[in-house]
Each structure stands twice: as C-alpha cells, then as structure tokens.
XYZ file of C-alpha atoms in Angstrom:
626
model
C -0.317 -44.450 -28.428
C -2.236 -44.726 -25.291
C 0.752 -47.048 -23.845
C 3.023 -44.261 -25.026
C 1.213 -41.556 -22.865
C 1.225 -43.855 -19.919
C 4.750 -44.775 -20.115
C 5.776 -41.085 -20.424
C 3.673 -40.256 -17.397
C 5.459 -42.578 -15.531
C 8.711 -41.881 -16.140
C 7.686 -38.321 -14.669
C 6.610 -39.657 -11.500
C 2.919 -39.337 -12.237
C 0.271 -42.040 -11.977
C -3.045 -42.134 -14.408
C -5.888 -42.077 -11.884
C -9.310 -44.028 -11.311
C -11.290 -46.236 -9.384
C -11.184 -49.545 -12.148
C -8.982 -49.945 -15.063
C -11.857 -48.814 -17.005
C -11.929 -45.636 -15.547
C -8.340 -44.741 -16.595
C -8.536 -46.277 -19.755
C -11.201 -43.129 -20.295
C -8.971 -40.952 -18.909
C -5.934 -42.039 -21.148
C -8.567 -41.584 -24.072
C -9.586 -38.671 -23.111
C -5.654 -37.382 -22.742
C -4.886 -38.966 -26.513
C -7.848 -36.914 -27.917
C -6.215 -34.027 -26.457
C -2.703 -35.285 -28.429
C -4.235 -35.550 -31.407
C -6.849 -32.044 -31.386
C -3.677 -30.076 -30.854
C -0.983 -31.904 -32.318
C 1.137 -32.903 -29.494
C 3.322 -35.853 -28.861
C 3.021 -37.766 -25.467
C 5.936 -35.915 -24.039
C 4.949 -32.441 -24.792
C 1.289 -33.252 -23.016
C 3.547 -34.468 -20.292
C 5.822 -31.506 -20.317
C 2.279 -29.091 -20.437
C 0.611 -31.625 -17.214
C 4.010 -30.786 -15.238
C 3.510 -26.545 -15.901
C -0.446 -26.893 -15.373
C 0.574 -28.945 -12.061
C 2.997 -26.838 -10.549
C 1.204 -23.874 -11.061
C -2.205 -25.192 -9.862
C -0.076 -26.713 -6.575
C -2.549 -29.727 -7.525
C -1.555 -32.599 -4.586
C -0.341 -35.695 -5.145
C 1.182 -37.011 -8.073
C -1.753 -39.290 -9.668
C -3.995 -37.743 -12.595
C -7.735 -37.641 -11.735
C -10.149 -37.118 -13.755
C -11.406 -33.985 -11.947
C -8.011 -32.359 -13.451
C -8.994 -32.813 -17.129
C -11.144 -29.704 -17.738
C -8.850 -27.223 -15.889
C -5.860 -28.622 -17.686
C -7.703 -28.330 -21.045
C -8.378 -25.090 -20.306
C -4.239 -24.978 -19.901
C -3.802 -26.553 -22.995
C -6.071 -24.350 -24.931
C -4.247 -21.152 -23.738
C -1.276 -22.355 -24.505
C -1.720 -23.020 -28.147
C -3.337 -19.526 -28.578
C -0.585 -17.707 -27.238
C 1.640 -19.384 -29.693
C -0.708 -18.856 -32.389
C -0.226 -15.213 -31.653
C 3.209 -15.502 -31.112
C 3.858 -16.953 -34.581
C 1.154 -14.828 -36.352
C 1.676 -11.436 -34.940
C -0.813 -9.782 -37.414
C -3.526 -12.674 -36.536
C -6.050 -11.036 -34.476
C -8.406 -13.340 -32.078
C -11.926 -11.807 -31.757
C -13.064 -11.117 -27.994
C -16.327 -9.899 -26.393
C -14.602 -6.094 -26.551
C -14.200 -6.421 -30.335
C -18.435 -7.496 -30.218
C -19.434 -3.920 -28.344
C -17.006 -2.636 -31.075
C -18.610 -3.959 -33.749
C -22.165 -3.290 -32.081
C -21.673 0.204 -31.312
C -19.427 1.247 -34.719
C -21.824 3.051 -36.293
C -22.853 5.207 -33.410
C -18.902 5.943 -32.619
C -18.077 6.892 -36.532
C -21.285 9.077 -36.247
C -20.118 10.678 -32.738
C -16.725 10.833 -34.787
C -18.022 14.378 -37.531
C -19.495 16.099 -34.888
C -16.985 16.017 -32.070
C -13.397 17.140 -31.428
C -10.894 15.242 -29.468
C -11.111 18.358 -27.141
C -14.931 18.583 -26.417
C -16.926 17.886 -23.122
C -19.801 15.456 -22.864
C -21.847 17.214 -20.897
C -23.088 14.187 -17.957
C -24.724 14.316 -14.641
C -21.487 14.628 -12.246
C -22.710 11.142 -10.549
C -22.786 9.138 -13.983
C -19.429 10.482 -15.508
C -16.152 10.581 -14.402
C -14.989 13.198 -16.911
C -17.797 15.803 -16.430
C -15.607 17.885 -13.813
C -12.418 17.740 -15.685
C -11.538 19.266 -19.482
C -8.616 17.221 -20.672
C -5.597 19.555 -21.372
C -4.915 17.800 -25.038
C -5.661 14.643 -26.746
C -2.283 13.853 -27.710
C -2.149 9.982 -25.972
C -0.696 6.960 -27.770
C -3.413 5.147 -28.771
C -5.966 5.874 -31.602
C -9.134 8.074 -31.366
C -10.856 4.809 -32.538
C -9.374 3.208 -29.379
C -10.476 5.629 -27.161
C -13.793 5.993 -28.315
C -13.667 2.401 -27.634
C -12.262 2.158 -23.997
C -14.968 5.221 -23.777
C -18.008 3.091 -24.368
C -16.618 -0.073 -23.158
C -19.157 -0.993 -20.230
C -17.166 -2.090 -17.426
C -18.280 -3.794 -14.028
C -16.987 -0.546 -12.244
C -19.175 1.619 -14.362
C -22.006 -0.334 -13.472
C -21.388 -0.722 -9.849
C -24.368 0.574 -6.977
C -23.554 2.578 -3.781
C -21.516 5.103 -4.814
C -19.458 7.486 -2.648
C -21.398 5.731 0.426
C -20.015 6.276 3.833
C -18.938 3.158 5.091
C -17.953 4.594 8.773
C -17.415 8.399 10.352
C -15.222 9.642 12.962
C -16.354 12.350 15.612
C -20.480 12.049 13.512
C -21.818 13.951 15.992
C -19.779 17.488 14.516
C -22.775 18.097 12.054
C -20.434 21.203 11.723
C -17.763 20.234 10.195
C -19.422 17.451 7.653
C -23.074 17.784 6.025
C -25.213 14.771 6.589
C -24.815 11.654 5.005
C -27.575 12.131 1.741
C -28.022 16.219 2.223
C -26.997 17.556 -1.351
C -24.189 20.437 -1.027
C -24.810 23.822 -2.497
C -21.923 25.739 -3.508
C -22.421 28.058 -0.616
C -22.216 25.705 2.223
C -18.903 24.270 0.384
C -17.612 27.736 0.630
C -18.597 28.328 4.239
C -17.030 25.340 5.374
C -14.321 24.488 3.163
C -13.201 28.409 2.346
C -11.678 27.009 -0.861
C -9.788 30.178 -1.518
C -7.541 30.042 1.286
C -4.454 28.116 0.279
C -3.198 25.730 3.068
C 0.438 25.503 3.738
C 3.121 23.224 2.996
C 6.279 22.393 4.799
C 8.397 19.660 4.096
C 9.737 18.568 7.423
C 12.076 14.761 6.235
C 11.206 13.302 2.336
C 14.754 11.363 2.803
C 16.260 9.849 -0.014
C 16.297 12.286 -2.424
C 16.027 11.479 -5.797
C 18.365 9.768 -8.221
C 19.987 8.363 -4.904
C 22.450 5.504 -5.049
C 20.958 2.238 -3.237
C 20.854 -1.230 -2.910
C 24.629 -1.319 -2.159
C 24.343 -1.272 1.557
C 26.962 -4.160 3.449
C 26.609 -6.193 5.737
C 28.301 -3.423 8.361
C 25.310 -0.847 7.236
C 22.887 -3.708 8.438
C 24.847 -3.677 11.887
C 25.180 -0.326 12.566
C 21.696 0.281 11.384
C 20.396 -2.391 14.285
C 23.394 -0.940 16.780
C 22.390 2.646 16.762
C 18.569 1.698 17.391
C 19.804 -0.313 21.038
C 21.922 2.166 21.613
C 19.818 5.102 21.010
C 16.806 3.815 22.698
C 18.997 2.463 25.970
C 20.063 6.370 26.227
C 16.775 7.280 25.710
C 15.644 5.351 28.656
C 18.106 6.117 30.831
C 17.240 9.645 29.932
C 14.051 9.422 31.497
C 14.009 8.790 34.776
C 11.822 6.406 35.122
C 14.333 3.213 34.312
C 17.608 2.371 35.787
C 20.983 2.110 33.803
C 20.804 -0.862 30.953
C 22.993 -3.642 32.311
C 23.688 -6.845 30.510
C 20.768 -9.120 30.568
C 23.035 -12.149 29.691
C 24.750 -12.334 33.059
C 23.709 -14.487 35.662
C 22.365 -12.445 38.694
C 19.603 -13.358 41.252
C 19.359 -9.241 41.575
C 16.643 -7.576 39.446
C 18.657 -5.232 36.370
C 17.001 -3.343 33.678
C 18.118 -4.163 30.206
C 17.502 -2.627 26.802
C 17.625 -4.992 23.356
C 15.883 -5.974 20.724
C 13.413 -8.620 20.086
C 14.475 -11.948 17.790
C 13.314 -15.132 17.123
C 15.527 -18.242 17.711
C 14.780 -20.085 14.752
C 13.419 -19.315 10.939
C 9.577 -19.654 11.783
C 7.186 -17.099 13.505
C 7.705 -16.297 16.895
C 6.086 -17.895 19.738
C 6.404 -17.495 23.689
C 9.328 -20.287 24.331
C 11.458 -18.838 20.955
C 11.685 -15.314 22.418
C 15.408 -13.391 22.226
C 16.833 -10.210 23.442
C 19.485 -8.931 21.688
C 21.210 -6.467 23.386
C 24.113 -3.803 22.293
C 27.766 -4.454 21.350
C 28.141 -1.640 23.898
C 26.117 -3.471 26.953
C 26.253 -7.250 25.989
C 28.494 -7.633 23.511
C 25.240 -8.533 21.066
C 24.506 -11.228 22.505
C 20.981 -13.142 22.588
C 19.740 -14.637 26.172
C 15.993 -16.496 26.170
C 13.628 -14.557 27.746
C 10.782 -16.627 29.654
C 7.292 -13.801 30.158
C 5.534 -15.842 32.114
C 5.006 -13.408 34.923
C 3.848 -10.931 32.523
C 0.015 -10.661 32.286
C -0.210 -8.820 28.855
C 2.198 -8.197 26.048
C 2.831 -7.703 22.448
C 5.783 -8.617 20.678
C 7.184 -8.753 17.263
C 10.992 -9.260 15.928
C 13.010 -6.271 15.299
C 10.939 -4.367 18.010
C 13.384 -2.739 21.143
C 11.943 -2.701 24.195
C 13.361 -2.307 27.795
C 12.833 -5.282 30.069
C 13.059 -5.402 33.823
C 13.461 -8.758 35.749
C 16.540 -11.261 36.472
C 18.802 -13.853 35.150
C 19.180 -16.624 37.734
C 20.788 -19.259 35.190
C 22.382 -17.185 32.734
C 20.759 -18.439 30.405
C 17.242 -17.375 31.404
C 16.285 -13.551 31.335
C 12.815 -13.582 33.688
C 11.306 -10.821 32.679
C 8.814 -9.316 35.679
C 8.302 -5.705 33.524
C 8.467 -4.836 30.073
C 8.448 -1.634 28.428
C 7.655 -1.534 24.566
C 7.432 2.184 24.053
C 10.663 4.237 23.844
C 11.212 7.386 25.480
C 10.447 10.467 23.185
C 13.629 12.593 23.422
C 13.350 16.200 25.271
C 14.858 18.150 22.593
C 13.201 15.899 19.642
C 12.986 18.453 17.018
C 14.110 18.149 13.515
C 16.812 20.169 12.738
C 15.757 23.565 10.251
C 17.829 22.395 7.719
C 15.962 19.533 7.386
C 12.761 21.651 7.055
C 11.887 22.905 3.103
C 9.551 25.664 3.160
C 7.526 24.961 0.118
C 6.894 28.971 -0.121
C 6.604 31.875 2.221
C 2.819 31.311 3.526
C 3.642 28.542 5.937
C 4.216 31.780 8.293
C 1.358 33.752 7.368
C -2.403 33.358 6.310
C -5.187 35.895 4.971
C -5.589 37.060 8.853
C -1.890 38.190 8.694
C -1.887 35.844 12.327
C -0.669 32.403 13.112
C -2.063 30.074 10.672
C -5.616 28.202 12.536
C -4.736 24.011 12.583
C -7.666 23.691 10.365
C -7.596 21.631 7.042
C -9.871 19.842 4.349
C -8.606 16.776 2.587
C -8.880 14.030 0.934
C -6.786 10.780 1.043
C -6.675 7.585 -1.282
C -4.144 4.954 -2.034
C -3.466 2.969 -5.134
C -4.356 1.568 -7.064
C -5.689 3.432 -9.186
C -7.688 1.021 -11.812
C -9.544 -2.369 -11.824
C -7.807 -5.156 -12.902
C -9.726 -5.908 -15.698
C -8.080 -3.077 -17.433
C -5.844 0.200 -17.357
C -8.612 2.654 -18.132
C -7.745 4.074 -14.412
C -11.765 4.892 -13.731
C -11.564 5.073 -10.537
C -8.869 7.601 -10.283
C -11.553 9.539 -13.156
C -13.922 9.172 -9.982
C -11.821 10.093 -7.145
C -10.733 13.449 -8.881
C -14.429 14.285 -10.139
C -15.463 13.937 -6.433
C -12.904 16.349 -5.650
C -13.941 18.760 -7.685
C -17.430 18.643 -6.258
C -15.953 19.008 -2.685
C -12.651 21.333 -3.053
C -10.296 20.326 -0.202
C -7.345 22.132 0.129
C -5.225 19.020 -0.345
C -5.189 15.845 -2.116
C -2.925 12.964 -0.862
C -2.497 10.017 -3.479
C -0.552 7.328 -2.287
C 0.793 4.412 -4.416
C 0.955 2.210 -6.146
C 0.092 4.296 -9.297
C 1.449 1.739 -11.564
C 0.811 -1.711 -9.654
C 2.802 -4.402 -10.560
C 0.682 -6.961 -9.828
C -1.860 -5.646 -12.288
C -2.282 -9.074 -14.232
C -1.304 -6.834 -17.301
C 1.334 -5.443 -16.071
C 2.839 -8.691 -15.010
C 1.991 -10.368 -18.206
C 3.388 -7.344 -20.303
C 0.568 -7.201 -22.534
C 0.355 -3.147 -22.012
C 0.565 -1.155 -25.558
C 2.318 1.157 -23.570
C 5.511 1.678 -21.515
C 5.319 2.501 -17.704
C 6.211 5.565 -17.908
C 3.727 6.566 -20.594
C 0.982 5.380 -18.555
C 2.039 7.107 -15.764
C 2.113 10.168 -17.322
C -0.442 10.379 -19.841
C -3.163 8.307 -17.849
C -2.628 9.376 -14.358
C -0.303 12.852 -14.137
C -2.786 14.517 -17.219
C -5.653 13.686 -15.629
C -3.885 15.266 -12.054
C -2.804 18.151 -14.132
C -6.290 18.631 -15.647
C -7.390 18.351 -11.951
C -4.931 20.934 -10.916
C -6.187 23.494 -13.392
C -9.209 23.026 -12.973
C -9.512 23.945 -9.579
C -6.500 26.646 -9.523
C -4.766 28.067 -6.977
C -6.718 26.260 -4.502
C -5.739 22.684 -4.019
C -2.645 21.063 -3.546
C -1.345 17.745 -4.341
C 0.802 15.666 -2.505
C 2.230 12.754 -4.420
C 3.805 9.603 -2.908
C 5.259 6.976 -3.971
C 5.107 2.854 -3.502
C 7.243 0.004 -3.698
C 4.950 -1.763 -5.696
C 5.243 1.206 -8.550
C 6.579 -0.843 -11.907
C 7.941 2.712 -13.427
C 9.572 3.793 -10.569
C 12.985 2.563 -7.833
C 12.609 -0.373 -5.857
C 13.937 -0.007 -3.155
C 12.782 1.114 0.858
C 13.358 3.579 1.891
C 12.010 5.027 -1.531
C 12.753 8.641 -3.211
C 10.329 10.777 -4.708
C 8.942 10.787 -7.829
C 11.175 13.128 -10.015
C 8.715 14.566 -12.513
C 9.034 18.162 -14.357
C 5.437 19.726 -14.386
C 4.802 23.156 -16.365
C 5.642 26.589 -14.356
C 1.991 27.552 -13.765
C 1.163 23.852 -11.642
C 4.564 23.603 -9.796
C 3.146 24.944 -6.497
C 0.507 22.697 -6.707
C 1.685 19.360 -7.277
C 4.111 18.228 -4.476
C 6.224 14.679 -4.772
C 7.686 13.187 -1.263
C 9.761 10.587 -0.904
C 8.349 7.062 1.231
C 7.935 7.781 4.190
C 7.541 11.033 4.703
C 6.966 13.669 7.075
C 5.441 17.198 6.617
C 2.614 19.556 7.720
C 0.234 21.802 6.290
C -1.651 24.299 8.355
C 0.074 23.046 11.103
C -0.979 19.929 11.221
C 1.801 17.049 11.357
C 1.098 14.103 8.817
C 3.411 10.883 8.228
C 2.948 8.477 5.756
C 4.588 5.040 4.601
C 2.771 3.433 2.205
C 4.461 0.063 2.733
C 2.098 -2.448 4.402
C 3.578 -2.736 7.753
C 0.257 -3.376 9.778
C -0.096 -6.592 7.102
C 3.341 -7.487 7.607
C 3.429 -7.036 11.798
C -0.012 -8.800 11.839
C 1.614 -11.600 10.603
C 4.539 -11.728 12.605
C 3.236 -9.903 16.075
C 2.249 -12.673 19.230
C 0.519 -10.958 22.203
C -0.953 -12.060 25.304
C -4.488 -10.391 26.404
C -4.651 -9.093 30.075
C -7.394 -11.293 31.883
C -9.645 -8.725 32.595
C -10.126 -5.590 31.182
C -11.850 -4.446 28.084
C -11.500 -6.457 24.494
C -7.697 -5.307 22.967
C -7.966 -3.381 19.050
C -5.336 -5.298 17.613
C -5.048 -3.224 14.627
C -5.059 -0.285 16.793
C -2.142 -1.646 18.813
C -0.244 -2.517 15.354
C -0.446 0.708 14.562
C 0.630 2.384 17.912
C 3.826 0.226 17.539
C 4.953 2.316 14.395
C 5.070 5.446 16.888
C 6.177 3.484 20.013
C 9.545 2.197 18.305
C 9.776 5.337 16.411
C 10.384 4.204 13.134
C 8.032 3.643 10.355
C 9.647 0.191 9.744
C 10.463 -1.588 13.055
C 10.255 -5.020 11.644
C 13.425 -7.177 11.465
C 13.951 -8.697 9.526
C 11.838 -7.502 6.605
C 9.391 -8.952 5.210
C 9.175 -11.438 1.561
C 9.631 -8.673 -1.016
C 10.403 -5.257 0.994
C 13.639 -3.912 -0.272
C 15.039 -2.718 2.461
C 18.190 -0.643 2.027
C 20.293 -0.203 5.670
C 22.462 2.554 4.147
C 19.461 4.604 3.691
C 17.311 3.868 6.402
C 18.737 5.386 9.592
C 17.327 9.031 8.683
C 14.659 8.327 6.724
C 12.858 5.976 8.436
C 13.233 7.591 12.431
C 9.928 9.569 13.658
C 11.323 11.592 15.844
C 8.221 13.454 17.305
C 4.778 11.895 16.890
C 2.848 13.173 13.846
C -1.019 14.268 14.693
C -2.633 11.921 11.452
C -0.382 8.931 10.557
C -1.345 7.324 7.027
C -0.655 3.736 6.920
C -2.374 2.065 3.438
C -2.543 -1.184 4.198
C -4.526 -4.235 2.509
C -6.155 -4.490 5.604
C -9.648 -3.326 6.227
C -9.951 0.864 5.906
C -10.232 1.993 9.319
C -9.958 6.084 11.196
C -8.488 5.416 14.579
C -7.882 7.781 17.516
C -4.828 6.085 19.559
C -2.773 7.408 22.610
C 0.297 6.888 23.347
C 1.745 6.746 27.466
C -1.807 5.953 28.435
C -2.423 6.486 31.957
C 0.417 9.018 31.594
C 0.487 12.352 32.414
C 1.263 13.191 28.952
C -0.417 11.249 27.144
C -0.350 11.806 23.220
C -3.134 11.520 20.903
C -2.785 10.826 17.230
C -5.114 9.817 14.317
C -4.051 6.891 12.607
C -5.508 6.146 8.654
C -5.782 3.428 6.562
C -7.942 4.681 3.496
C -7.861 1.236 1.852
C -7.504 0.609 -1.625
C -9.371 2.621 -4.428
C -9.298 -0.313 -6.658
C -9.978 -4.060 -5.892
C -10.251 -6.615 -7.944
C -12.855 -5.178 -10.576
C -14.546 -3.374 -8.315
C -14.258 0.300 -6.399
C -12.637 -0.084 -2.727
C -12.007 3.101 -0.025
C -11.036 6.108 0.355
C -11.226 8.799 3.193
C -12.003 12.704 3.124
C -10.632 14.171 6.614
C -11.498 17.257 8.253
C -8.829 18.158 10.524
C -10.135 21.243 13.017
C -8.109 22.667 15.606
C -7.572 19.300 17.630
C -8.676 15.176 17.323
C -12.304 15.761 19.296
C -13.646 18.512 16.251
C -11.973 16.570 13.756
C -14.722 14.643 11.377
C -13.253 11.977 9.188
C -15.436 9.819 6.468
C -14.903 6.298 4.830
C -15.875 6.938 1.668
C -16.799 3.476 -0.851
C -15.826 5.251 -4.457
C-alpha cells in the first residue's frame, strides 16, 4: 500500500521527501499509519495533502517530513468535523465544558437565590456589569449558558494595565483632565464634565440614506464620478488666484503651463517615480495620460486617484516636466453646505442653559470595533468601554464599527448559535440601551457603521444603521451613515471608518526634502483626506472596498474642513494636530484620530476620551489601553 500512496502522490505532482531512501520510506510509513488510523484510501490522503498545502502556501511540491505534524493536525480536524457533521447530537468535550463541570455546583447554588434581573454587586474595576442593570433577560441562549459565559475565565478578564494612558495630547491642561492615577470624586466629574448639560447635535451630510439602492452604478457613473473631481478642482484653482488657467499638459510646448489631473499608475503594480500619469479632463485634454518625470522636485507625495495641479513643461509631448506641484485643492469661498442638507436633531443646537451661543466645549469618548476578542462573542470589552463611561459621563459616545466583524473566526466559520442580527441587538444595542438609561438625559450616542459589519449593507459609501429604539431613548441614540459629517456644540467632526490611512500607506511614494526636519508620514496620510477633499481619494479602490460611483459624489466630498477628523485605522492609535496651507496666511488646524481597535486578537486594544475646549491648544485628548 505504501507503493499505492507513492504512486498517487505522483500523479499529483508531489514528490515524497528525504535525504536517503530510508528516510522516505519512514515518511511513507508514517503517511500509511495515518491511512489506516482514520480510514482513508491513498487518494483521499492525497486529496486532504493538496487542501492542507494550499492553505498552508507550503513551497515546493516535495513532502518533508517537517510537514507531517501540521498536516496531522489537518487530518485530525477534518475527521471531527465530520464526526459532528454526521452525529449532530454527538457532543465533543472541550476545556469550557471542564470549568462547567468544575464550577456546576456553585452555578446551580447561585441559581435559588438569584433572579435573571439582579446585580452582582463588584468593585467597578473588576466587573464590567457593575455600572449597568440589564433592561431584561430575555436573550436566546439558556440561563445555564449564561451563567456559563459568566464564569468562563477569559484572557481579557485576566489581562493587567487597565484603562492606562498610553499617550496625551495638550498634558500640560491639568484643567481639563485629572492626573494620570488621581481617583475622581463625583464632584470634580461634575465641575468639569457638567454632565447635566446636554450637548447638541446637528446632522450636517449622513448620505446614503437608508434602504438605498446600490451596487448598480455603470461604467458612465465611474466616469463622471472621476470627471467632476478634475473638473471641479481645475475651477477651484483657477478660482484662486494663485494658479494660471489649466491647459493641456499633453501638448508639446517648451513654455511653462499649469495643468490640473489626476494621478495614475501606468501599469497594475504600485506606483513608483518612472510609472507616474496625469490624467487630465475630457474638458482640457481630452482624458488623456502624459508621463510625468519629478525630478526637479525636491519633496513630494503621491498616490493614484489623488488630483493635484502641476506646473512645468512638455518639451517632447510625451514628457510633462513638472518644476511645481500642488497637492492641496483650493477650499471654495462660498463652501458651505446647503441648509437642507443640515438635520437639526432638536431645537437646542441654537440655545444652551445660558440662553447664549452655545461655548465649543465638549466631553467624549471615542472607540472603534470591534467590539469582542476573538476567542469568543461575549463582547467584554464593549461591557468595559460602557462601564468606564459611566464612571466618567461624557456628553457623547462615538462607536464606530465593525460591531459585527466578519472576520471574527466565528463569524466566518458560522459556528454562531445566533443570527447577526440577534447579536447585534441583544449583545451590543441592550447593553447601549442599558447604557443609555442608565445615565439619562445626559449622554448621547452616535452610532456608525463599517464595511466590515456581517448584519449590515456592503457597500461604500455605506447608510446608516436603520434600527427602531423605544420613544424614551430616541434622542439619545443617533445612527449616521459612513462617512459622515456633523457637529455638536459646535464643534465639526467627520468620520469614515474605512481604513484609508492602511490602504494609502500602501499605495502612497514620497520623496523627503533634504534638509529639514524628519516628515510624520501618518500625519501626512491623513492631511491628504482633507487636501483632496474627499474621504476616499484613492483610485482605484482598494482589495475588498465596495465602492459604489453612483453614490459617492455627495457623500464622500468634505467640503469645509472638520475641526476632529476620526479615521479608525489598523494602524497604530495616534491624536494628531495637522495644518493645512502651512506657511499660509490661513492656515487651518484640525485634530485628526485614530482610536485603534477595542479588541485585538484576545486581548483589549485603544480607545480615546477627548476633551474638546474652545479651540485645538486647550483641547486634552487621552489614549486610553481598555
């Protein structure tokens, strides 16, 4: 039978391994062992070697002996998932049903004496649920699972350095932000925070709206999508002075012309400095793509999709020598969003408990998903984010997703006992409710979608979640569409929670003045996203971003730079203060945030608390390890 297995392996193009003909006679014992221990013939180990090779990307096509463990491993696996398959009432015994067994008689004695309803009453550090009294117990699973999950031990539960500050912006405004390991009394959370006041809400562009029909944009919504940017950005520049008429970059010319286009790439790889396009307008160059050679430019930074306005000349006509570049577009003198675009959330975005202007003053905190280790789908520490709200009160809470990852391994296996949707709602929106209520009329909470979300559309740009919460929590839980732009207290916040500084990172080529101080490259990612005025400049999109054109002209243009700009990214966390027209006479500042992810792996990631006051030098913003 050995001779069997050999032939079969290579008639599938693979080659027993070993130093000496008595090295892969072992192996081809040790491979008809594994034939006879599980009952397989020589083609179905061969058939099991090709789906254990391709999805270890193993190299070569020879079978070492090195392999043999992992691929047992494989084969093990395998026959207990069609055990279960066969026998769905067989149940295989894990380390979980161990602390079950171990601590049974302590949960059926916890069982008489407590109600599905009662509150363990826990130091606020050691359990998530000691700020929060869940509304009902009325969840799919048993009580017998839940006490379960609840005394399940998990690495998150025993992790060290909680709620540590990891960095802080603007430290020195002891005002604004106790120190580091100072306890908080209730008082000095008043004084600062001033819980009871009720920031405002105004819904300036959460574009599309729900229930929206997409992914049936053509092939003419992807043109005029990229012709309207040109276009509007060439006007733009003429508009301001400072730049002369766009011409067409693509004629020959030994006189210097200014030309307006996007950036491309003339092949299928990354870009590089001798693959560099401009595109220009139907209206200035018919569309067409000329080379452009930078090597009289000391610095730049350039990714495809981005528009930027180039000064120089095209001896050849085929050449575009570029002696000036300009990569940030023109903000418009009338760039204000129309009111009809504006959704007043209710009537005290015009007045506050002074009966003046509202103060630009606001408490928050910020996180992005997701929301539970991925060990399990117990969601602890979204249990931990909301119990350290309660202890600190801001006036709004931003969650960003994905609340339902799908890359959660059991989410992409399917082994959840429960739909999407049901653990959307009964593990993450009751706990938000219970959050809700128990704070009151204080908080608000601004939901936001992700891409990544398994319950909800996918597709970019991305509506809101369309949920129907009871009467008394409507005001309080807000869901926006990605992106999104709106303000509270005055203060303008964007958000996109697709991972564009990941996905320009790995696309972006730059070249580094020669003097000068060291460049933030994530900083200067970021600053793109306001320069081009669009929370997506990338084109073409990235490997899984579902990018519809039809949908994207509106929803996806920042019109007017927002003060704090939320960009989760898989990058590291990071609070930035960037400008944009430096050396300009007005020069904008903006805070840019990436509050990591609360979750990673089986451990707790990021989040960040902000403390927006009056402008960016009194703001105080935290990095908070959950």
């Amino acid at each position: 039978m050995e001779e069997e297995i050999r032939a079969e392996f290579q008639n599938s193009g693979f080659s027993i391994g070993g130093a000496s003909p008595e090295h892969a006679a072992q192996i081809l014992s040790t491979l008809l062992t594994y034939c006879i221990n599980y009952k397989m013939s020589p083609a179905d180990l061969v058939s099991n070697w090709e789906v254990y090779y391709l999805n270890r990307q193993l190299d070569g096509l020879k079978l070492e002996s090195s392999y043999l463990d992992g691929f047992l491993s494989h084969l093990q696996n395998e026959v207990k998932d069609r055990i279960i398959k066969e026998e769905s009432n067989l149940h295989i015994y894990s380390s979980n049903d161990v602390d079950m067994l171990l601590s049974n008689s302590h949960a059926d004695e916890v069982a008489f004496h407590d109600t599905p309803g009662s509150k363990q009453e826990n130091p606020p550090e050691e359990s998530s649920n000691s700020e929060l009294t869940p509304l009902t117990s009325d969840r799919p699973s048993s009580s017998r699972v839940a006490k379960t999950n609840a005394d399940r031990i998990t690495p998150f539960a025993t992790r060290v350095n909680k709620f540590t500050q990891q960095y802080v912006l603007n430290a020195d405004n002891a005002v604004s932000v106790p120190s580091k390991n100072a306890e908080i009394t209730e008082d000095e959370v008043i004084r600062r925070i001033q819980p009871s006041q009720r920031c405002s809400l105004q819904v300036q562009r959460s574009q599309p709206e729900p229930g929206c029909r997409f992914m049936y944009d053509r092939m003419e919504d992807r043109f005029n999508y990229l012709e309207d940017r040109i276009r509007k950005s060439a006007s733009l520049f003429s508009a301001s002075g400072f730049c002369g008429e766009p011409a067409d970059a693509t004629l020959a010319s030994e006189e210097k012309m200014f030309a307006v286009g996007t950036v491309a790439c003339d092949g299928e790889g990354h870009l590089n400095e001798k693959s560099i396009l401009l595109q220009g307008s139907v209206q200035h160059s018919r569309g067409q793509r000329v080379r452009l050679d930078l090597k009289d430019l000391d610095h730049f930074s350039l990714f495809p999709g981005q528009v930027v306005g180039i000064e120089g000349h095209n001896p050849s006509g085929h050449c575009f020598v570029a002696s000036k570049l300009i990569d940030s577009i023109p903000v418009s003198v009338d760039a204000q969003l129309p009111s009809a675009k504006k959704q007043a959330i209710d009537n005290e975005s015009n007045q506050n408990s002074d009966g003046g202007t509202l103060s630009r003053a606001l408490s928050s905190v910020i996180a992005a998903g997701p929301y539970t280790t991925t060990d399990n789908l117990l969601f602890e520490p979204l249990q931990e984010l909301l119990s350290y709200a309660c202890r600190k009160q801001p006036q709004l809470l931003i969650l960003m997703g994905p609340f339902i990852d799908s890359d959660h391994p059991d989410i992409k296996k399917g082994t959840a006992d429960q739909s999407f949707h049901d653990i959307f709602h009964f593990e993450i929106l009751r706990k938000i409710q219970d959050f809700t209520q128990y704070l009151g009329n204080t908080v608000r909470v601004i939901l936001i979608p992700s891409v990544l979300d398994a319950h909800h559309d996918f597709v970019f740009p991305q509506p809101a979640f369309d949920l129907n919460f009871p009467e008394d929590i409507t005001h309080q839980i807000t869901c926006l569409a990605n992106p999104c732009l709106f303000s509270s207290n005055e203060i303008r916040l964007g958000c996109c929670t697709v991972d564009i500084l990941k996905q320009l990172s790995g696309e972006e080529i730059s070249r580094k003045p020669p003097v000068g101080k060291p460049g933030d490259r994530i900083g200067r990612l970021a600053s793109h996203i306001l320069k081009q005025q669009s929370y997506y400049p990338l084109y073409p999109p990235a490997a899984g971003v579902p990018l519809d054109f039809s949908l994207a002209k509106e929803a996806l243009e920042i019109s007017s730079a927002p003060d704090v700009l939320l960009l989760p990214s898989d990058l590291a966390p990071f609070v930035k203060v960037l400008s944009l027209g430096e050396g300009s006479d007005d020069q904008k500042r903006f805070i840019c945030v990436n509050p990591g992810r609360l979750a990673k792996g089986i451990g707790g990631g990021t989040f960040v608390e902000l403390y927006y006051n009056e402008g960016i030098d009194k703001t105080n913003a935290s990095i908070i390890r959950i």
